[in-house]
XYZ file of C-alpha atoms in Angstrom:
577
model
C -37.084 -65.069 -4.072
C -39.671 -63.160 -2.220
C -43.432 -62.636 -2.671
C -45.330 -60.867 0.036
C -49.110 -60.333 0.107
C -48.363 -56.962 -1.363
C -46.354 -58.428 -4.300
C -49.147 -60.919 -4.954
C -51.562 -57.935 -5.213
C -49.256 -56.339 -7.840
C -49.126 -59.660 -9.893
C -52.986 -59.806 -9.740
C -53.272 -56.125 -11.025
C -50.859 -56.543 -13.731
C -52.758 -59.668 -14.954
C -55.958 -57.955 -14.686
C -54.753 -54.844 -16.702
C -53.157 -57.141 -19.351
C -56.549 -58.606 -19.929
C -58.129 -55.260 -20.199
C -55.310 -54.211 -22.527
C -54.334 -51.281 -20.300
C -50.679 -50.232 -21.031
C -48.010 -49.762 -18.578
C -48.334 -45.704 -18.424
C -51.928 -46.137 -17.242
C -50.891 -48.872 -14.696
C -48.058 -46.668 -13.358
C -50.567 -43.751 -12.771
C -52.531 -46.065 -10.637
C -50.177 -47.599 -8.280
C -48.493 -46.287 -5.208
C -44.745 -45.751 -4.707
C -44.699 -48.780 -2.596
C -46.186 -50.885 -5.334
C -43.596 -49.542 -7.793
C -40.932 -50.783 -5.429
C -42.666 -54.134 -5.400
C -42.825 -54.249 -9.082
C -39.192 -53.705 -9.377
C -38.509 -56.405 -6.688
C -40.666 -58.921 -8.784
C -38.441 -58.037 -11.732
C -35.345 -58.672 -9.650
C -36.858 -62.074 -8.764
C -37.541 -62.902 -12.467
C -41.287 -62.849 -11.994
C -42.051 -60.125 -14.320
C -39.991 -58.579 -17.181
C -39.915 -55.475 -19.420
C -41.300 -56.272 -22.879
C -40.969 -53.175 -24.964
C -43.134 -50.727 -22.805
C -44.906 -53.158 -20.738
C -44.260 -55.424 -17.717
C -45.341 -58.965 -18.398
C -45.606 -61.818 -16.097
C -42.851 -64.456 -16.776
C -43.915 -68.154 -16.622
C -42.576 -68.335 -13.036
C -44.695 -65.285 -12.100
C -47.788 -66.884 -13.716
C -47.055 -70.135 -11.964
C -47.070 -68.299 -8.556
C -50.139 -66.192 -9.379
C -52.189 -69.262 -10.405
C -51.040 -71.344 -7.446
C -52.062 -68.839 -4.922
C -55.226 -68.042 -6.791
C -56.107 -71.702 -6.595
C -55.207 -72.024 -2.893
C -57.557 -69.229 -2.159
C -60.307 -70.637 -4.453
C -60.057 -73.900 -2.390
C -60.326 -72.168 0.886
C -56.716 -73.152 1.909
C -55.362 -69.635 2.171
C -57.099 -66.650 3.502
C -55.199 -63.351 3.195
C -58.022 -61.314 4.471
C -56.200 -60.601 7.872
C -52.774 -60.450 6.583
C -50.788 -57.377 6.016
C -49.081 -56.534 2.819
C -45.782 -57.472 4.323
C -46.989 -61.048 5.000
C -44.373 -63.339 3.332
C -46.068 -65.952 1.123
C -42.689 -67.034 -0.348
C -39.352 -66.239 1.033
C -35.932 -67.766 1.104
C -37.066 -69.592 4.307
C -40.229 -70.923 2.696
C -38.398 -72.148 -0.230
C -35.872 -73.772 2.109
C -38.915 -75.584 3.750
C -40.195 -76.759 0.417
C -36.798 -78.152 -0.757
C -36.351 -80.027 2.634
C -40.007 -81.275 2.558
C -39.437 -82.441 -1.061
C -36.276 -84.399 0.103
C -38.469 -86.089 2.603
C -40.661 -87.261 -0.216
C -43.404 -84.777 0.413
C -43.557 -85.225 4.258
C -43.815 -82.048 6.398
C -44.666 -83.662 9.734
C -41.116 -84.275 10.677
C -40.848 -80.854 11.841
C -43.610 -78.938 13.716
C -42.248 -75.476 12.617
C -41.996 -76.393 9.027
C -45.390 -78.084 8.993
C -47.111 -75.316 10.655
C -45.522 -72.593 8.411
C -46.492 -74.551 5.244
C -50.016 -75.133 6.401
C -50.576 -71.522 7.102
C -49.931 -70.814 3.539
C -52.121 -73.765 2.220
C -49.055 -75.610 0.983
C -49.211 -78.470 3.430
C -52.204 -80.631 4.559
C -52.189 -83.561 7.076
C -48.352 -83.648 7.414
C -47.751 -83.637 3.514
C -46.986 -81.171 0.911
C -50.241 -79.989 -1.157
C -49.540 -80.741 -4.811
C -49.619 -77.042 -5.706
C -46.660 -76.608 -3.453
C -44.453 -78.229 -6.103
C -45.666 -75.479 -8.661
C -43.937 -72.969 -6.375
C -40.584 -74.962 -6.454
C -40.875 -75.267 -10.108
C -41.523 -71.385 -10.416
C -38.343 -70.905 -8.140
C -36.087 -73.128 -10.176
C -37.361 -71.801 -13.507
C -36.959 -68.093 -12.540
C -34.234 -65.980 -14.206
C -32.998 -63.491 -11.697
C -32.419 -60.048 -12.991
C -29.557 -58.883 -11.011
C -29.985 -55.047 -10.227
C -27.404 -53.710 -7.759
C -27.950 -49.838 -7.766
C -25.013 -47.742 -5.860
C -27.398 -47.349 -2.954
C -28.049 -51.102 -2.713
C -24.322 -51.670 -3.075
C -23.897 -49.416 -0.027
C -26.261 -51.509 1.957
C -24.535 -54.808 0.918
C -21.209 -53.498 2.171
C -22.742 -52.755 5.757
C -24.005 -56.250 6.181
C -21.856 -58.705 8.014
C -21.559 -61.829 5.753
C -23.193 -64.127 8.263
C -24.607 -66.291 9.505
C -25.593 -63.860 12.136
C -28.616 -62.924 14.448
C -31.318 -61.051 12.467
C -31.028 -58.296 14.734
C -27.889 -57.195 12.876
C -29.940 -55.988 10.051
C -32.420 -53.887 11.982
C -30.788 -50.354 11.004
C -30.952 -51.117 7.163
C -33.578 -50.174 4.744
C -36.468 -52.491 4.688
C -36.795 -52.298 0.866
C -33.101 -53.198 0.543
C -33.399 -56.251 2.519
C -36.275 -57.214 0.207
C -34.227 -56.532 -2.869
C -31.407 -58.678 -1.576
C -33.682 -61.526 -0.766
C -35.504 -61.365 -4.187
C -32.077 -61.626 -5.962
C -30.973 -64.692 -3.932
C -28.220 -62.570 -2.200
C -29.679 -62.839 1.353
C -31.351 -65.887 3.080
C -33.108 -66.550 6.476
C -32.648 -69.494 8.479
C -34.616 -72.674 9.550
C -36.526 -73.379 11.439
C -37.618 -70.000 13.095
C -35.929 -67.488 10.811
C -33.810 -65.925 13.640
C -30.593 -65.850 11.684
C -29.682 -64.497 8.230
C -26.719 -65.072 5.844
C -25.395 -63.650 2.592
C -25.506 -66.380 -0.074
C -22.497 -67.397 -2.111
C -23.154 -64.768 -4.571
C -23.936 -62.359 -2.061
C -20.700 -62.938 -0.081
C -18.520 -62.564 -3.160
C -20.365 -59.521 -4.323
C -19.762 -57.839 -0.867
C -16.201 -58.871 -0.891
C -15.613 -57.141 -4.239
C -17.349 -53.946 -3.082
C -15.462 -54.042 0.190
C -12.174 -54.500 -1.631
C -12.434 -51.716 -3.995
C -15.274 -52.307 -6.574
C -16.815 -48.724 -7.066
C -20.303 -48.954 -8.786
C -21.111 -45.381 -10.022
C -23.823 -47.115 -12.031
C -25.969 -50.080 -11.489
C -24.324 -53.650 -11.499
C -26.574 -55.911 -13.685
C -26.767 -59.448 -15.138
C -24.819 -58.148 -18.213
C -22.041 -57.018 -15.931
C -21.638 -60.620 -14.884
C -22.061 -62.041 -18.150
C -19.068 -59.796 -19.428
C -16.728 -60.744 -16.728
C -17.315 -64.494 -16.749
C -16.922 -64.509 -20.541
C -13.550 -62.903 -20.086
C -14.431 -59.447 -21.952
C -12.239 -56.558 -21.172
C -15.100 -53.811 -21.284
C -14.804 -50.334 -20.303
C -17.733 -50.503 -17.609
C -15.908 -53.433 -15.983
C -12.588 -51.112 -15.928
C -14.698 -48.133 -14.445
C -16.007 -50.536 -11.850
C -12.583 -51.350 -10.861
C -12.885 -55.197 -11.644
C -10.149 -54.873 -14.408
C -7.116 -52.625 -14.591
C -6.086 -50.569 -17.743
C -4.421 -53.673 -19.175
C -7.571 -55.663 -18.760
C -6.313 -57.847 -15.874
C -8.473 -58.891 -13.069
C -8.021 -56.719 -9.970
C -8.385 -58.198 -6.425
C -11.989 -56.808 -6.391
C -12.475 -58.339 -9.902
C -11.607 -61.779 -8.697
C -14.294 -61.642 -6.338
C -16.792 -60.213 -8.916
C -15.760 -63.225 -11.263
C -16.517 -65.661 -8.541
C -19.853 -64.045 -7.779
C -20.761 -64.390 -11.559
C -19.578 -67.999 -11.677
C -21.841 -68.728 -8.639
C -24.453 -66.727 -10.236
C -24.808 -68.748 -13.337
C -23.634 -72.211 -11.607
C -24.217 -72.157 -7.920
C -22.621 -74.502 -5.324
C -25.083 -77.270 -4.670
C -22.976 -79.341 -2.092
C -22.388 -78.583 1.587
C -18.863 -80.052 2.591
C -18.031 -80.497 6.029
C -15.462 -81.785 8.381
C -15.639 -83.644 11.918
C -12.651 -84.118 14.292
C -12.962 -84.990 17.944
C -10.325 -84.294 20.678
C -8.414 -87.537 20.017
C -8.114 -86.788 16.176
C -6.646 -83.314 17.163
C -4.201 -84.952 19.711
C -2.989 -87.367 17.040
C -2.472 -84.431 14.691
C -0.565 -82.467 17.283
C 1.696 -85.564 17.954
C 2.406 -85.989 14.292
C 3.290 -82.359 14.242
C 5.940 -82.958 17.137
C 7.345 -86.260 15.814
C 8.518 -86.870 12.244
C 8.764 -90.433 10.528
C 6.885 -92.259 13.328
C 5.205 -95.623 12.703
C 1.752 -96.225 13.584
C 2.550 -98.555 16.566
C 4.913 -95.995 18.052
C 2.479 -93.278 17.719
C -0.100 -95.421 19.535
C 2.281 -96.327 22.258
C 3.096 -92.589 22.724
C -0.572 -91.671 23.091
C -1.185 -94.488 25.538
C 1.827 -93.132 27.642
C -0.014 -89.684 27.472
C -3.154 -91.278 29.053
C -5.221 -92.323 26.010
C -5.347 -96.004 26.378
C -7.978 -96.860 23.682
C -6.093 -98.617 20.790
C -9.278 -99.258 18.662
C -10.402 -95.542 18.862
C -6.748 -94.389 18.171
C -6.594 -96.494 15.098
C -9.903 -95.198 13.919
C -8.675 -91.707 14.477
C -5.640 -92.482 12.115
C -7.831 -94.029 9.586
C -10.203 -90.954 9.575
C -7.313 -88.448 9.416
C -6.008 -90.311 6.402
C -9.494 -90.472 4.809
C -9.660 -86.681 5.112
C -6.269 -86.307 3.437
C -4.712 -84.743 6.678
C -2.376 -87.582 7.249
C -0.640 -89.994 4.789
C 1.106 -93.317 5.263
C 4.370 -93.433 3.427
C 5.707 -96.618 1.534
C 7.963 -97.082 4.735
C 4.843 -97.364 6.663
C 5.649 -94.189 8.631
C 2.935 -91.503 9.177
C 3.274 -87.910 8.079
C 1.111 -84.738 7.984
C 0.124 -83.556 4.607
C 0.163 -79.979 3.664
C -3.617 -79.627 4.667
C -2.883 -81.459 8.035
C -0.043 -78.875 8.710
C -2.289 -75.997 7.837
C -4.946 -77.200 10.147
C -2.881 -77.950 13.225
C -0.700 -74.790 12.964
C -3.795 -72.637 13.687
C -3.916 -72.207 17.566
C -7.772 -71.633 17.269
C -8.337 -75.249 16.266
C -6.897 -76.713 19.350
C -9.548 -74.996 21.654
C -12.492 -77.130 20.726
C -13.380 -80.327 18.665
C -14.494 -79.736 15.237
C -18.140 -80.573 14.783
C -19.703 -81.322 11.276
C -22.549 -79.014 12.063
C -20.256 -76.086 13.120
C -18.421 -76.421 9.646
C -21.820 -76.475 7.669
C -22.905 -73.221 9.319
C -19.955 -71.825 7.281
C -20.239 -73.786 4.060
C -24.074 -73.837 3.745
C -23.755 -69.752 3.103
C -21.811 -70.481 -0.171
C -24.951 -72.118 -1.676
C -27.685 -70.341 -3.620
C -30.708 -70.295 -1.059
C -30.255 -72.340 1.917
C -29.345 -70.812 5.242
C -27.944 -72.895 7.993
C -30.065 -74.388 10.831
C -30.070 -72.086 13.765
C -28.590 -74.857 16.039
C -25.588 -74.978 13.719
C -25.043 -71.273 14.051
C -25.295 -71.543 17.794
C -22.745 -74.289 17.805
C -20.401 -72.567 15.543
C -20.560 -69.491 17.796
C -19.806 -71.441 20.812
C -16.936 -73.244 19.271
C -15.319 -69.810 18.329
C -15.960 -70.142 14.425
C -18.456 -67.148 14.273
C -18.922 -63.993 16.031
C -21.414 -61.334 15.395
C -22.053 -62.338 11.824
C -18.278 -62.851 10.867
C -16.277 -65.931 10.686
C -13.334 -66.278 12.710
C -9.880 -67.555 11.569
C -10.900 -70.904 12.953
C -14.062 -70.814 10.968
C -12.566 -69.625 7.604
C -9.847 -72.432 8.007
C -12.461 -75.199 8.663
C -14.668 -73.981 5.703
C -11.574 -73.838 3.571
C -10.373 -77.272 4.163
C -13.710 -78.775 4.028
C -14.137 -77.504 0.516
C -10.605 -78.775 -0.585
C -10.089 -82.156 0.849
C -10.551 -85.333 -1.382
C -12.514 -87.695 0.764
C -12.050 -91.496 1.168
C -14.836 -92.391 3.726
C -13.859 -94.479 6.775
C -16.830 -96.595 7.709
C -16.971 -98.315 11.187
C -19.280 -101.222 12.233
C -21.496 -98.832 14.103
C -21.587 -96.293 11.114
C -22.561 -99.206 8.806
C -25.536 -100.149 11.097
C -26.980 -96.453 10.701
C -26.255 -96.459 7.047
C -28.259 -99.787 6.532
C -31.330 -98.113 8.357
C -31.249 -94.836 6.196
C -33.716 -95.017 3.287
C -32.038 -94.964 -0.264
C -34.030 -92.137 -1.724
C -35.823 -90.453 1.163
C -34.796 -88.218 4.150
C -35.863 -88.875 7.781
C -35.692 -86.742 10.868
C -33.254 -87.030 13.688
C -36.105 -88.335 15.894
C -36.881 -91.134 13.530
C -33.355 -92.299 13.416
C -32.823 -92.204 17.225
C -35.833 -94.551 17.655
C -34.274 -97.027 15.404
C -31.455 -97.737 17.835
C -30.911 -98.859 21.569
C -27.598 -97.003 21.392
C -27.366 -93.787 23.343
C -28.374 -90.847 21.383
C -25.148 -89.189 21.828
C -23.252 -92.065 20.131
C -25.663 -92.179 17.219
C -25.313 -88.425 16.549
C -21.490 -88.924 16.733
C -21.852 -91.453 14.047
C -24.108 -89.381 11.917
C -21.616 -86.366 12.181
C -18.792 -88.621 10.862
C -20.994 -89.897 7.915
C -21.920 -86.177 7.116
C -18.212 -85.024 7.187
C -17.266 -87.995 5.008
C -19.862 -86.937 2.337
C -21.879 -90.093 2.695
C -24.982 -88.445 4.579
C -26.398 -85.125 4.019
C -28.188 -83.190 6.686
C -30.657 -80.438 5.865
C -31.736 -77.360 7.952
C -34.597 -78.673 9.994
C -32.654 -81.777 11.138
C -33.651 -83.915 7.985
C -30.981 -86.630 7.136
C -30.775 -88.352 3.735
C -28.061 -90.345 1.838
C -25.996 -88.121 -0.555
C -25.691 -89.396 -4.029
C -22.256 -90.818 -3.105
C -23.768 -92.445 -0.092
C -26.349 -94.227 -2.056
C -23.727 -95.912 -4.140
C -21.529 -96.491 -0.967
C -24.521 -98.068 0.973
C -25.163 -100.432 -1.924
C -21.538 -101.309 -2.196
C -21.386 -102.219 1.573
C -24.426 -104.482 1.319
C -22.379 -107.850 1.348
C -20.316 -106.939 4.509
C -20.762 -109.662 6.997
C -21.370 -109.061 10.960
C -18.298 -108.514 13.005
C -16.353 -106.436 10.711
C -14.850 -103.505 12.719
C -13.836 -101.363 9.734
C -15.679 -102.206 6.585
C -13.880 -99.203 4.697
C -10.482 -97.826 5.448
C -7.914 -95.651 3.489
C -6.053 -98.857 2.686
C -8.979 -100.619 1.279
C -9.738 -97.569 -0.851
C -6.192 -97.470 -2.072
C -6.517 -101.091 -2.950
C -9.704 -100.754 -4.936
C -8.246 -97.741 -6.777
C -5.007 -99.425 -7.710
C -6.700 -102.819 -8.911
C -8.997 -100.563 -10.944
C -6.026 -98.727 -12.561
C -4.621 -102.075 -13.894
C -7.800 -104.049 -14.437
C -10.016 -104.277 -17.352
C -13.863 -103.546 -17.287
C -16.175 -106.376 -17.883
C -19.928 -107.028 -17.788
C -20.906 -103.666 -18.880
C -18.636 -102.065 -16.264
C -20.125 -103.959 -13.266
C -17.039 -105.902 -12.883
C -13.276 -105.217 -13.049
C -10.918 -108.102 -13.860
C -7.327 -108.175 -12.800
C -4.856 -110.787 -13.869
C -2.317 -112.054 -11.324
C 0.592 -110.626 -13.458
C -0.806 -107.048 -12.767
C -0.758 -107.490 -9.113
C 2.749 -106.238 -8.533
C 1.887 -103.083 -10.555
C -1.140 -102.444 -8.368
C 1.027 -102.794 -5.260
C 3.388 -100.026 -6.660
C 0.187 -97.812 -7.373
C -1.179 -98.166 -3.963
C 2.211 -97.217 -2.487
C 1.583 -99.134 0.748
C 4.043 -102.005 0.619
C 3.352 -105.814 -0.023
C 2.252 -106.676 3.658
C -0.371 -103.835 3.980
C -1.535 -104.642 0.418
C -2.063 -108.178 1.397
C -3.923 -107.118 4.704
C -6.044 -104.846 2.623
C -6.733 -107.444 0.108
C -8.002 -109.904 2.707
C -10.155 -107.445 4.219
C -11.622 -106.590 1.010
C -12.458 -110.202 0.173
C -14.055 -110.693 3.507
C -16.356 -107.696 2.688
C -17.064 -109.195 -0.650
C -15.759 -106.189 -2.717
C -13.297 -108.615 -4.371
C -13.009 -112.242 -5.557
C -9.381 -113.204 -6.212
C -8.120 -110.069 -7.613
C -11.166 -109.086 -9.435
C -13.362 -106.109 -8.303
C -17.091 -107.135 -7.805
C -20.004 -104.948 -8.572
C -20.115 -104.078 -4.807
C -16.570 -102.846 -5.241
C -17.432 -100.986 -8.516
C -20.260 -99.166 -6.651
C -17.783 -98.027 -4.038
C -15.448 -96.647 -6.678
C -18.397 -94.752 -8.376
C -19.185 -93.352 -4.897
C -15.658 -92.074 -4.423
C -15.798 -90.305 -7.899
C -19.067 -88.505 -6.721
C -17.356 -87.438 -3.609
C -14.930 -85.320 -5.807
C -17.902 -82.997 -6.236
C -17.441 -81.827 -2.732
C -14.227 -80.073 -3.665
C -15.539 -76.426 -4.682
C -13.971 -73.460 -5.924
C -14.376 -70.463 -3.519
C -12.417 -67.140 -3.812
C -11.094 -66.702 -0.305
C -12.342 -63.457 1.312
C -9.631 -61.763 3.303
C -11.419 -58.230 3.505
C -14.294 -57.944 5.968
């Protein structure tokens, strides 16, 4: 969405003329060519629409007009010294409002965010002004009118998908940049707006155009409605989205994914985090088949890595990410995802940082653009370059979106979880002040929690529990001090197996398991009686289980695991850049 001071002026004039009963033709006689472009951009954003022969404000357009009128009336916004190009609302401002909302209305956690919102009258004394929420309501309620003309399609093809430096856009028409941002196809970064990226829909539309889609006429909302509903229309065939038999072409697959994301955007931001020891373990497992955990740890120690606790943690984490599995014979092996990861030479050049991966997965969402620090890190690690993802970057984003997570939680990570508020985001600085631990160690724990899907981090460095994290935090509430690994893949497999053979009681807050069903649970868990017994003992110590019954804490963990499945997202892989 985009509303500049010039756009606001057009909205004001539309409203004035409507009250005077002046028709569209009279209005068009009075406005400049620039204002006509703004009117079309407002239509693209869903703030005005055509009704017979008139342009009429939508509910979202009226909300925006009334909000800024009130801010000006209250003396909180002064546009007298602003040019028509001044951005009152943009993808960046919407991102700021969303992040501040997640912080329960606080804006003082970021100097840049607070200053930008205060300048627009949307924040006061470190908190969102109540009227700011009207803008979020307008954004969420607006119906984007997709209008991709042949000339705009040509511009879209020229834009590297991002994230990239804003300087990559300097040679493109200004009006096209506004049109793409109005239609939620292009976003700019937090905190400073130095970087841009195409959104999920923008990326897939670009891929469709680059791989053969040939728009001789405008692509519009109806085009997307047709392809997502499976209609084999002549316009779709002329576009090159369907062949003569009505089958999707390669370009058509990307157009279909663009349509799916247009009507149902990706709302999660999956990640992955692997340090050098994790990568070394994967490399050893690539070389050695059917090796037991003890043998692998001995091999690593002989290679100079003599930290048994860290090695075991690495194996837990790799299994939790679905990159390694423990067989029923208690040997370790790479999964297909693990093999795919370690085969790529670029992966071995640098550890995988959760923020680096989010620089590549955030762009699949509707409006958020990655934090500028994430883009810098991804570039440094070789996952990005001049607005294009590398083979490393593409692989990491693909795996992050495909893995089924079973979070591993260490004692150190549990301490951080317990200090994160259940329903409110807090800044990195606020988190660091809570611990005597070195900042580097706290940040390492945060990255692992992010990659596990337990914690979300928003552009602007705001951290909050994810919906799954809220459940998991509550499930861990009974863990006593001194437990090194409150959650491991074996504990998860135990809980999942007992749930499969048990019966729900107390309104679903407890799952009862009879002793006769234990052997069946051992077989479902597929980890052998000894490993099952050790996991059972650990789960009892952590108060997830009493006897063989799963307590409410264990049920909460299982509910969190179900929510984590939402991090698995469909994305049509882009091979043409």
